[in-house]
């Protein structure tokens, strides 16, 4: 029997040569056996969020201005990989694009690929069976509730999504942010879709 492929959402971010590195990351994902790109959200050009423990007024503000803007977006995939294998694969792509991990988790990065949600779609029901992900065993990545540039792209990809564990509608989550989180890069996003989305997934909604 064939296992039904899992559905997963991946948060993408880059603020070192972001246009180049986001494009390369999507190419590497699309070329990975067991992964099919099924949706590419609008990408947003976002101001860097700084370390909350390091914020406030004063010289720090000048330092923050030195950090380049990010490109942020979300991907939907179908995969026959387990969540563990998928996490390993995302780490490998980060490494192959030159991601270094200094102590500071807010440091600029060539690419950041975060597994947001992973679940198996039920044949007869609307909500996938969401699985716990990775060592911290979250079912929904905390950035979905903290970052507009994650919640809004997720809403775009699946407006009816109900977030585990409590079924919070993504509509309500996205509506709780008062800004869209950045400047939408429509032409860039359309270019990614026409280059990387296989035919059956290029819907009108996806703007291809
Ligand atoms: N990721 C971070 C820190 N700051 N800022 C933006 N705009 N976008 C990100 O993806 C981002 C960030 C660490 O995860
Ligand atoms: Mg991140
Ligand atoms: Mg990350």
GROMACS .gro file of N, CA and C in nm, residues 75-200:
model
  378
   75UNK      N    1   0.594   2.796   0.223
   75UNK     CA    2   0.573   2.694   0.120
   75UNK      C    3   0.481   2.587   0.172
   76UNK      N    4   0.400   2.530   0.080
   76UNK     CA    5   0.323   2.410   0.111
   76UNK      C    6   0.387   2.297   0.032
   77UNK      N    7   0.410   2.184   0.097
   77UNK     CA    8   0.466   2.069   0.024
   77UNK      C    9   0.383   1.944   0.050
   78UNK      N   10   0.399   1.846  -0.038
   78UNK     CA   11   0.355   1.708  -0.014
   78UNK      C   12   0.481   1.625  -0.004
   79UNK      N   13   0.488   1.538   0.096
   79UNK     CA   14   0.612   1.462   0.112
   79UNK      C   15   0.587   1.322   0.163
   80UNK      N   16   0.667   1.229   0.111
   80UNK     CA   17   0.664   1.093   0.163
   80UNK      C   18   0.769   1.075   0.273
   81UNK      N   19   0.843   1.181   0.304
   81UNK     CA   20   0.942   1.175   0.412
   81UNK      C   21   0.871   1.182   0.547
   82UNK      N   22   0.936   1.127   0.649
   82UNK     CA   23   0.889   1.147   0.786
   82UNK      C   24   0.924   1.289   0.827
   83UNK      N   25   0.864   1.337   0.937
   83UNK     CA   26   0.898   1.473   0.982
   83UNK      C   27   1.045   1.482   1.021
   84UNK      N   28   1.101   1.374   1.079
   84UNK     CA   29   1.244   1.375   1.115
   84UNK      C   30   1.331   1.387   0.990
   85UNK      N   31   1.299   1.307   0.888
   85UNK     CA   32   1.378   1.310   0.765
   85UNK      C   33   1.364   1.447   0.697
   86UNK      N   34   1.245   1.505   0.704
   86UNK     CA   35   1.223   1.636   0.644
   86UNK      C   36   1.306   1.743   0.717
   87UNK      N   37   1.306   1.738   0.850
   87UNK     CA   38   1.387   1.834   0.927
   87UNK      C   39   1.534   1.824   0.889
   88UNK      N   40   1.584   1.701   0.878
   88UNK     CA   41   1.724   1.680   0.840
   88UNK      C   42   1.751   1.738   0.701
   89UNK      N   43   1.656   1.717   0.611
   89UNK     CA   44   1.670   1.767   0.475
   89UNK      C   45   1.672   1.921   0.474
   90UNK      N   46   1.588   1.984   0.555
   90UNK     CA   47   1.586   2.131   0.561
   90UNK      C   48   1.721   2.182   0.614
   91UNK      N   49   1.775   2.113   0.717
   91UNK     CA   50   1.906   2.152   0.771
   91UNK      C   51   2.015   2.138   0.666
   92UNK      N   52   2.007   2.031   0.587
   92UNK     CA   53   2.109   2.010   0.483
   92UNK      C   54   2.104   2.121   0.379
   93UNK      N   55   1.984   2.162   0.342
   93UNK     CA   56   1.971   2.271   0.244
   93UNK      C   57   2.026   2.401   0.305
   94UNK      N   58   1.994   2.426   0.433
   94UNK     CA   59   2.049   2.545   0.500
   94UNK      C   60   2.202   2.543   0.495
   95UNK      N   61   2.259   2.428   0.526
   95UNK     CA   62   2.406   2.416   0.526
   95UNK      C   63   2.463   2.435   0.386
   96UNK      N   64   2.398   2.376   0.286
   96UNK     CA   65   2.454   2.384   0.151
   96UNK      C   66   2.444   2.526   0.096
   97UNK      N   67   2.358   2.610   0.154
   97UNK     CA   68   2.350   2.750   0.111
   97UNK      C   69   2.434   2.839   0.203
   98UNK      N   70   2.521   2.778   0.281
   98UNK     CA   71   2.618   2.856   0.358
   98UNK      C   72   2.566   2.909   0.489
   99UNK      N   73   2.458   2.849   0.540
   99UNK     CA   74   2.408   2.894   0.670
   99UNK      C   75   2.510   2.863   0.778
  100UNK      N   76   2.547   2.964   0.854
  100UNK     CA   77   2.631   2.941   0.971
  100UNK      C   78   2.547   2.974   1.093
  101UNK      N   79   2.574   2.908   1.203
  101UNK     CA   80   2.497   2.934   1.323
  101UNK      C   81   2.586   2.988   1.434
  102UNK      N   82   2.603   3.122   1.435
  102UNK     CA   83   2.676   3.181   1.547
  102UNK      C   84   2.585   3.174   1.670
  103UNK      N   85   2.637   3.209   1.786
  103UNK     CA   86   2.557   3.199   1.908
  103UNK      C   87   2.425   3.274   1.899
  104UNK      N   88   2.425   3.389   1.831
  104UNK     CA   89   2.309   3.476   1.826
  104UNK      C   90   2.205   3.425   1.727
  105UNK      N   91   2.087   3.386   1.777
  105UNK     CA   92   1.988   3.330   1.685
  105UNK      C   93   1.920   3.438   1.602
  106UNK      N   94   1.956   3.565   1.623
  106UNK     CA   95   1.902   3.674   1.542
  106UNK      C   96   2.003   3.722   1.438
  107UNK      N   97   2.116   3.650   1.424
  107UNK     CA   98   2.218   3.692   1.328
  107UNK      C   99   2.166   3.679   1.185
  108UNK      N  100   2.215   3.765   1.091
  108UNK     CA  101   2.175   3.750   0.951
  108UNK      C  102   2.203   3.608   0.900
  109UNK      N  103   2.116   3.562   0.812
  109UNK     CA  104   2.132   3.426   0.761
  109UNK      C  105   2.104   3.418   0.612
  110UNK      N  106   2.180   3.328   0.544
  110UNK     CA  107   2.157   3.308   0.401
  110UNK      C  108   2.022   3.243   0.378
  111UNK      N  109   1.985   3.149   0.465
  111UNK     CA  110   1.853   3.088   0.450
  111UNK      C  111   1.810   3.025   0.582
  112UNK      N  112   1.683   3.039   0.612
  112UNK     CA  113   1.624   2.978   0.730
  112UNK      C  114   1.500   2.903   0.683
  113UNK      N  115   1.497   2.772   0.706
  113UNK     CA  116   1.383   2.690   0.666
  113UNK      C  117   1.323   2.629   0.792
  114UNK      N  118   1.205   2.676   0.831
  114UNK     CA  119   1.141   2.629   0.955
  114UNK      C  120   1.021   2.543   0.922
  115UNK      N  121   1.019   2.422   0.978
  115UNK     CA  122   0.902   2.336   0.959
  115UNK      C  123   0.791   2.384   1.053
  116UNK      N  124   0.683   2.436   0.993
  116UNK     CA  125   0.577   2.502   1.070
  116UNK      C  126   0.471   2.403   1.116
  117UNK      N  127   0.430   2.313   1.026
  117UNK     CA  128   0.323   2.216   1.052
  117UNK      C  129   0.352   2.092   0.969
  118UNK      N  130   0.314   1.975   1.021
  118UNK     CA  131   0.334   1.850   0.948
  118UNK      C  132   0.218   1.758   0.982
  119UNK      N  133   0.145   1.711   0.882
  119UNK     CA  134   0.030   1.627   0.913
  119UNK      C  135  -0.011   1.538   0.798
  120UNK      N  136  -0.086   1.435   0.831
  120UNK     CA  137  -0.139   1.344   0.730
  120UNK      C  138  -0.285   1.379   0.707
  121UNK      N  139  -0.320   1.403   0.580
  121UNK     CA  140  -0.458   1.439   0.549
  121UNK      C  141  -0.548   1.316   0.558
  122UNK      N  142  -0.664   1.334   0.622
  122UNK     CA  143  -0.761   1.225   0.633
  122UNK      C  144  -0.846   1.222   0.506
  123UNK      N  145  -0.886   1.102   0.468
  123UNK     CA  146  -0.965   1.091   0.346
  123UNK      C  147  -1.102   1.158   0.361
  124UNK      N  148  -1.158   1.147   0.481
  124UNK     CA  149  -1.298   1.186   0.499
  124UNK      C  150  -1.316   1.310   0.585
  125UNK      N  151  -1.209   1.369   0.632
  125UNK     CA  152  -1.228   1.483   0.722
  125UNK      C  153  -1.150   1.605   0.677
  126UNK      N  154  -1.188   1.721   0.726
  126UNK     CA  155  -1.124   1.844   0.682
  126UNK      C  156  -0.986   1.867   0.745
  127UNK      N  157  -0.965   1.821   0.865
  127UNK     CA  158  -0.841   1.855   0.934
  127UNK      C  159  -0.740   1.740   0.934
  128UNK      N  160  -0.617   1.767   0.888
  128UNK     CA  161  -0.515   1.663   0.891
  128UNK      C  162  -0.487   1.617   1.035
  129UNK      N  163  -0.432   1.497   1.047
  129UNK     CA  164  -0.379   1.453   1.176
  129UNK      C  165  -0.241   1.514   1.191
  130UNK      N  166  -0.232   1.618   1.272
  130UNK     CA  167  -0.104   1.688   1.288
  130UNK      C  168  -0.011   1.609   1.378
  131UNK      N  169   0.116   1.606   1.340
  131UNK     CA  170   0.215   1.530   1.418
  131UNK      C  171   0.307   1.624   1.494
  132UNK      N  172   0.356   1.574   1.607
  132UNK     CA  173   0.459   1.648   1.681
  132UNK      C  174   0.588   1.648   1.600
  133UNK      N  175   0.657   1.762   1.602
  133UNK     CA  176   0.776   1.781   1.519
  133UNK      C  177   0.901   1.798   1.606
  134UNK      N  178   1.002   1.720   1.572
  134UNK     CA  179   1.136   1.742   1.627
  134UNK      C  180   1.148   1.722   1.777
  135UNK      N  181   1.267   1.752   1.829
  135UNK     CA  182   1.296   1.729   1.971
  135UNK      C  183   1.205   1.810   2.064
  136UNK      N  184   1.161   1.929   2.019
  136UNK     CA  185   1.076   2.009   2.109
  136UNK      C  186   0.929   1.970   2.096
  137UNK      N  187   0.898   1.882   2.000
  137UNK     CA  188   0.766   1.820   1.990
  137UNK      C  189   0.650   1.920   1.983
  138UNK      N  190   0.670   2.026   1.908
  138UNK     CA  191   0.558   2.118   1.884
  138UNK      C  192   0.471   2.064   1.771
  139UNK      N  193   0.342   2.093   1.771
  139UNK     CA  194   0.259   2.059   1.656
  139UNK      C  195   0.238   2.179   1.565
  140UNK      N  196   0.255   2.300   1.619
  140UNK     CA  197   0.248   2.421   1.537
  140UNK      C  198   0.361   2.513   1.582
  141UNK      N  199   0.448   2.550   1.488
  141UNK     CA  200   0.565   2.634   1.521
  141UNK      C  201   0.519   2.766   1.583
  142UNK      N  202   0.590   2.810   1.687
  142UNK     CA  203   0.546   2.930   1.761
  142UNK      C  204   0.549   3.057   1.675
  143UNK      N  205   0.628   3.058   1.566
  143UNK     CA  206   0.632   3.178   1.481
  143UNK      C  207   0.497   3.208   1.416
  144UNK      N  208   0.412   3.105   1.399
  144UNK     CA  209   0.281   3.129   1.336
  144UNK      C  210   0.201   3.230   1.418
  145UNK      N  211   0.213   3.221   1.549
  145UNK     CA  212   0.139   3.313   1.635
  145UNK      C  213   0.215   3.440   1.670
  146UNK      N  214   0.342   3.446   1.633
  146UNK     CA  215   0.423   3.562   1.672
  146UNK      C  216   0.455   3.653   1.557
  147UNK      N  217   0.449   3.602   1.433
  147UNK     CA  218   0.501   3.679   1.320
  147UNK      C  219   0.399   3.689   1.208
  148UNK      N  220   0.364   3.811   1.178
  148UNK     CA  221   0.267   3.837   1.073
  148UNK      C  222   0.313   3.780   0.938
  149UNK      N  223   0.445   3.788   0.912
  149UNK     CA  224   0.495   3.740   0.783
  149UNK      C  225   0.501   3.588   0.776
  150UNK      N  226   0.459   3.520   0.882
  150UNK     CA  227   0.437   3.375   0.877
  150UNK      C  228   0.285   3.347   0.871
  151UNK      N  229   0.208   3.413   0.957
  151UNK     CA  230   0.063   3.389   0.964
  151UNK      C  231  -0.006   3.428   0.833
  152UNK      N  232   0.029   3.543   0.776
  152UNK     CA  233  -0.042   3.588   0.655
  152UNK      C  234  -0.015   3.500   0.532
  153UNK      N  235   0.110   3.462   0.507
  153UNK     CA  236   0.132   3.367   0.396
  153UNK      C  237   0.062   3.233   0.416
  154UNK      N  238   0.056   3.187   0.541
  154UNK     CA  239  -0.015   3.062   0.569
  154UNK      C  240  -0.164   3.078   0.540
  155UNK      N  241  -0.221   3.190   0.577
  155UNK     CA  242  -0.360   3.220   0.545
  155UNK      C  243  -0.383   3.219   0.393
  156UNK      N  244  -0.289   3.276   0.320
  156UNK     CA  245  -0.301   3.281   0.174
  156UNK      C  246  -0.304   3.139   0.116
  157UNK      N  247  -0.219   3.050   0.169
  157UNK     CA  248  -0.210   2.914   0.115
  157UNK      C  249  -0.330   2.829   0.154
  158UNK      N  250  -0.381   2.846   0.275
  158UNK     CA  251  -0.496   2.767   0.320
  158UNK      C  252  -0.583   2.849   0.415
  159UNK      N  253  -0.680   2.924   0.355
  159UNK     CA  254  -0.763   3.013   0.435
  159UNK      C  255  -0.849   2.939   0.538
  160UNK      N  256  -0.872   2.809   0.518
  160UNK     CA  257  -0.957   2.734   0.610
  160UNK      C  258  -0.879   2.657   0.716
  161UNK      N  259  -0.749   2.678   0.718
  161UNK     CA  260  -0.663   2.604   0.812
  161UNK      C  261  -0.703   2.629   0.957
  162UNK      N  262  -0.714   2.520   1.032
  162UNK     CA  263  -0.738   2.528   1.176
  162UNK      C  264  -0.611   2.482   1.245
  163UNK      N  265  -0.554   2.566   1.326
  163UNK     CA  266  -0.423   2.535   1.384
  163UNK      C  267  -0.434   2.441   1.502
  164UNK      N  268  -0.348   2.339   1.503
  164UNK     CA  269  -0.339   2.258   1.623
  164UNK      C  270  -0.267   2.338   1.732
  165UNK      N  271  -0.281   2.305   1.858
  165UNK     CA  272  -0.357   2.190   1.908
  165UNK      C  273  -0.504   2.220   1.935
  166UNK      N  274  -0.547   2.348   1.932
  166UNK     CA  275  -0.682   2.380   1.979
  166UNK      C  276  -0.779   2.419   1.869
  167UNK      N  277  -0.732   2.414   1.743
  167UNK     CA  278  -0.822   2.446   1.632
  167UNK      C  279  -0.843   2.594   1.610
  168UNK      N  280  -0.747   2.676   1.652
  168UNK     CA  281  -0.755   2.820   1.625
  168UNK      C  282  -0.752   2.844   1.475
  169UNK      N  283  -0.855   2.912   1.420
  169UNK     CA  284  -0.855   2.936   1.275
  169UNK      C  285  -0.739   3.028   1.235
  170UNK      N  286  -0.673   2.995   1.126
  170UNK     CA  287  -0.564   3.082   1.079
  170UNK      C  288  -0.619   3.220   1.044
  171UNK      N  289  -0.746   3.228   1.003
  171UNK     CA  290  -0.808   3.359   0.976
  171UNK      C  291  -0.803   3.449   1.098
  172UNK      N  292  -0.836   3.390   1.214
  172UNK     CA  293  -0.837   3.469   1.339
  172UNK      C  294  -0.694   3.505   1.378
  173UNK      N  295  -0.605   3.408   1.361
  173UNK     CA  296  -0.465   3.433   1.396
  173UNK      C  297  -0.408   3.547   1.312
  174UNK      N  298  -0.431   3.540   1.180
  174UNK     CA  299  -0.376   3.643   1.091
  174UNK      C  300  -0.441   3.778   1.119
  175UNK      N  301  -0.572   3.776   1.154
  175UNK     CA  302  -0.642   3.902   1.179
  175UNK      C  303  -0.592   3.970   1.306
  176UNK      N  304  -0.525   3.895   1.392
  176UNK     CA  305  -0.477   3.953   1.518
  176UNK      C  306  -0.354   4.042   1.498
  177UNK      N  307  -0.296   4.039   1.378
  177UNK     CA  308  -0.182   4.127   1.351
  177UNK      C  309  -0.231   4.254   1.284
  178UNK      N  310  -0.179   4.370   1.328
  178UNK     CA  311  -0.232   4.492   1.267
  178UNK      C  312  -0.154   4.535   1.143
  179UNK      N  313  -0.040   4.477   1.116
  179UNK     CA  314   0.031   4.507   0.992
  179UNK      C  315   0.051   4.378   0.912
  180UNK      N  316   0.058   4.390   0.778
  180UNK     CA  317   0.084   4.268   0.699
  180UNK      C  318   0.225   4.215   0.722
  181UNK      N  319   0.311   4.294   0.779
  181UNK     CA  320   0.443   4.244   0.813
  181UNK      C  321   0.552   4.277   0.713
  182UNK      N  322   0.516   4.347   0.607
  182UNK     CA  323   0.620   4.383   0.510
  182UNK      C  324   0.561   4.424   0.377
  183UNK      N  325   0.648   4.445   0.280
  183UNK     CA  326   0.606   4.487   0.146
  183UNK      C  327   0.595   4.362   0.060
  184UNK      N  328   0.479   4.339  -0.002
  184UNK     CA  329   0.462   4.216  -0.080
  184UNK      C  330   0.539   4.224  -0.211
  185UNK      N  331   0.612   4.119  -0.240
  185UNK     CA  332   0.694   4.111  -0.362
  185UNK      C  333   0.620   4.023  -0.461
  186UNK      N  334   0.521   4.081  -0.530
  186UNK     CA  335   0.432   4.001  -0.613
  186UNK      C  336   0.502   3.942  -0.736
  187UNK      N  337   0.581   4.023  -0.803
  187UNK     CA  338   0.646   3.973  -0.925
  187UNK      C  339   0.746   3.862  -0.891
  188UNK      N  340   0.823   3.885  -0.786
  188UNK     CA  341   0.918   3.782  -0.741
  188UNK      C  342   0.845   3.652  -0.709
  189UNK      N  343   0.733   3.662  -0.637
  189UNK     CA  344   0.659   3.543  -0.595
  189UNK      C  345   0.599   3.470  -0.715
  190UNK      N  346   0.545   3.546  -0.811
  190UNK     CA  347   0.491   3.484  -0.933
  190UNK      C  348   0.601   3.412  -1.009
  191UNK      N  349   0.720   3.472  -1.013
  191UNK     CA  350   0.833   3.409  -1.081
  191UNK      C  351   0.869   3.275  -1.017
  192UNK      N  352   0.867   3.271  -0.884
  192UNK     CA  353   0.896   3.145  -0.815
  192UNK      C  354   0.793   3.039  -0.851
  193UNK      N  355   0.666   3.080  -0.855
  193UNK     CA  356   0.559   2.982  -0.884
  193UNK      C  357   0.573   2.926  -1.025
  194UNK      N  358   0.598   3.013  -1.122
  194UNK     CA  359   0.604   2.961  -1.259
  194UNK      C  360   0.728   2.875  -1.277
  195UNK      N  361   0.831   2.900  -1.198
  195UNK     CA  362   0.954   2.821  -1.212
  195UNK      C  363   0.946   2.689  -1.135
  196UNK      N  364   0.884   2.689  -1.018
  196UNK     CA  365   0.898   2.573  -0.930
  196UNK      C  366   0.770   2.494  -0.902
  197UNK      N  367   0.651   2.549  -0.928
  197UNK     CA  368   0.530   2.472  -0.898
  197UNK      C  369   0.497   2.380  -1.015
  198UNK      N  370   0.484   2.250  -0.990
  198UNK     CA  371   0.441   2.159  -1.096
  198UNK      C  372   0.300   2.196  -1.143
  199UNK      N  373   0.271   2.160  -1.268
  199UNK     CA  374   0.146   2.200  -1.335
  199UNK      C  375   0.019   2.188  -1.250
  200UNK      N  376  -0.006   2.070  -1.186
  200UNK     CA  377  -0.135   2.059  -1.118
  200UNK      C  378  -0.152   2.158  -1.003
   0.00000   0.00000   0.00000
